[in-house]
Amino acid sequence: DVKVTQSSRYLVKRTGEKVFLECVQDMDHENMFWYRQDPGLGLRLIYFSYDVKMKEKGDIPEGYSVSREKKERFSLILESASTNQTSMYLCASNPGTVNSPLHFGNGTRLTVT
Amino acid sequence: AQSVTQPDIHITVSEGASLELRCNYSYGATPYLFWYVQSPGQGLQLLLKYFSGDTLVQGIKGFEAEFKRSQSSFNLRKPSVHWSDAAEYFCAVGPTGGFKTIFGAGTRLFVKA
C-alpha cells in the first residue's frame, strides 16, 4: 500500500520565519504535489513535480517554493511565513499515468502567528 | 474553464438512512472523475473513480456513484449510512493539463443517531 508521510502533523511558526514542510512517498511515484486546504475552498494546488528537480507552478504558488532532489521526497518551502499562510497542507503523489488517482499524506496543520 | 461544484456545504443524515452527495463538473473532454473522503485529522482517501464504461461505479465502504454525461453530474450514494461515515467528501475531476486534479469545495457529512 502506498504511503505518503508528512514529517509534521502540527507546526507553529512566527511571521517572517522560513518554514520547511517535508513529504516522503515510498512507492516510486513519478509525480508529487502540494495542496493547501482551507474551509469552503477545497484543495488548491500550490506546486507539483513530475520528476526529480522538475517543478511546475500550480494555482497559488505565490509565497511558496519547492524542492525535489530525490524522487521520493518533495519539500514545500515558505520563504517568509505570513499569517495568511495559516492552513492545512496536504502532500500527494501518483504514478504519473493519465488516470491515476492521488495518494495523500495526513496533512500538516501550520499556524503562523 | 474546468470546475467542480458541490452544491451542499454540509448535510446531516440519520444513521441507517440513505445518502446522496451531489457533484457537477465542467470539463471539455471526457472526464476522469473521483470521489475522495477525508476523516477528521486525516488526509484524503480514494472512494471510487470513473474513467469509462459502466456509468455506475462501485467503491469502498459501500459507496457507489453514477456518471450522467447529460447532466454533467457524478453523484455519490450510499444506501445506509453508518456513524463512521461522518467525514468530508470531495468530488474531483482530472487530471487536466496532464497533471492537475481539480477539487470541489467539499461536503461535510454529519450522521445523527
PDB file of C-alpha atoms in Angstrom, chain A residues 37-40 109, chain B residues 6-13 19 21 35 37-42 85-90 105-111:
ATOM      1  CA  GLN A  37      -6.795  23.115   2.109  1.00  0.00           C
ATOM      2  CA  ASP A  38      -8.972  25.884   3.511  1.00  0.00           C
ATOM      3  CA  PRO A  39     -12.612  25.665   4.622  1.00  0.00           C
ATOM      4  CA  GLY A  40     -15.029  26.365   1.799  1.00  0.00           C
ATOM      5  CA  ARG A 109      -1.613  21.983  10.019  1.00  0.00           C
TER       6      ARG A 109
ATOM      7  CA  GLN B   6     -20.517  20.529  -4.787  1.00  0.00           C
ATOM      8  CA  PRO B   7     -23.726  22.432  -4.022  1.00  0.00           C
ATOM      9  CA  ASP B   8     -24.090  21.262  -0.437  1.00  0.00           C
ATOM     10  CA  ILE B   9     -21.596  22.591   2.106  1.00  0.00           C
ATOM     11  CA  HIS B  10     -22.902  20.201   4.737  1.00  0.00           C
ATOM     12  CA  ILE B  11     -25.535  17.505   5.036  1.00  0.00           C
ATOM     13  CA  THR B  12     -26.995  15.792   8.088  1.00  0.00           C
ATOM     14  CA  VAL B  13     -28.342  12.266   7.758  1.00  0.00           C
ATOM     15  CA  LEU B  19     -27.262   9.313   1.345  1.00  0.00           C
ATOM     16  CA  LEU B  21     -23.964  13.804  -2.275  1.00  0.00           C
ATOM     17  CA  TRP B  35     -14.649  10.857  -5.019  1.00  0.00           C
ATOM     18  CA  VAL B  37     -13.201  11.068   1.693  1.00  0.00           C
ATOM     19  CA  GLN B  38     -11.374  12.870   4.490  1.00  0.00           C
ATOM     20  CA  SER B  39     -11.915  11.728   8.048  1.00  0.00           C
ATOM     21  CA  PRO B  40     -11.078  14.204  10.811  1.00  0.00           C
ATOM     22  CA  GLY B  41      -7.345  14.757  11.128  1.00  0.00           C
ATOM     23  CA  GLN B  42      -6.573  12.603   8.124  1.00  0.00           C
ATOM     24  CA  ASP B  85     -19.214   7.744   7.543  1.00  0.00           C
ATOM     25  CA  ALA B  86     -19.176  11.179   9.152  1.00  0.00           C
ATOM     26  CA  ALA B  87     -16.416  12.960   7.248  1.00  0.00           C
ATOM     27  CA  GLU B  88     -15.805  15.443   4.460  1.00  0.00           C
ATOM     28  CA  TYR B  89     -16.299  14.272   0.898  1.00  0.00           C
ATOM     29  CA  PHE B  90     -14.594  15.734  -2.138  1.00  0.00           C
ATOM     30  CA  ALA B 105     -15.096  22.638  -2.130  1.00  0.00           C
ATOM     31  CA  GLY B 106     -16.255  19.555  -0.275  1.00  0.00           C
ATOM     32  CA  THR B 107     -19.402  18.427   1.524  1.00  0.00           C
ATOM     33  CA  ARG B 108     -19.249  17.716   5.208  1.00  0.00           C
ATOM     34  CA  LEU B 109     -21.460  14.830   6.277  1.00  0.00           C
ATOM     35  CA  PHE B 110     -22.897  14.697   9.783  1.00  0.00           C
ATOM     36  CA  VAL B 111     -24.553  11.497  10.963  1.00  0.00           C
TER      37      VAL B 111
END
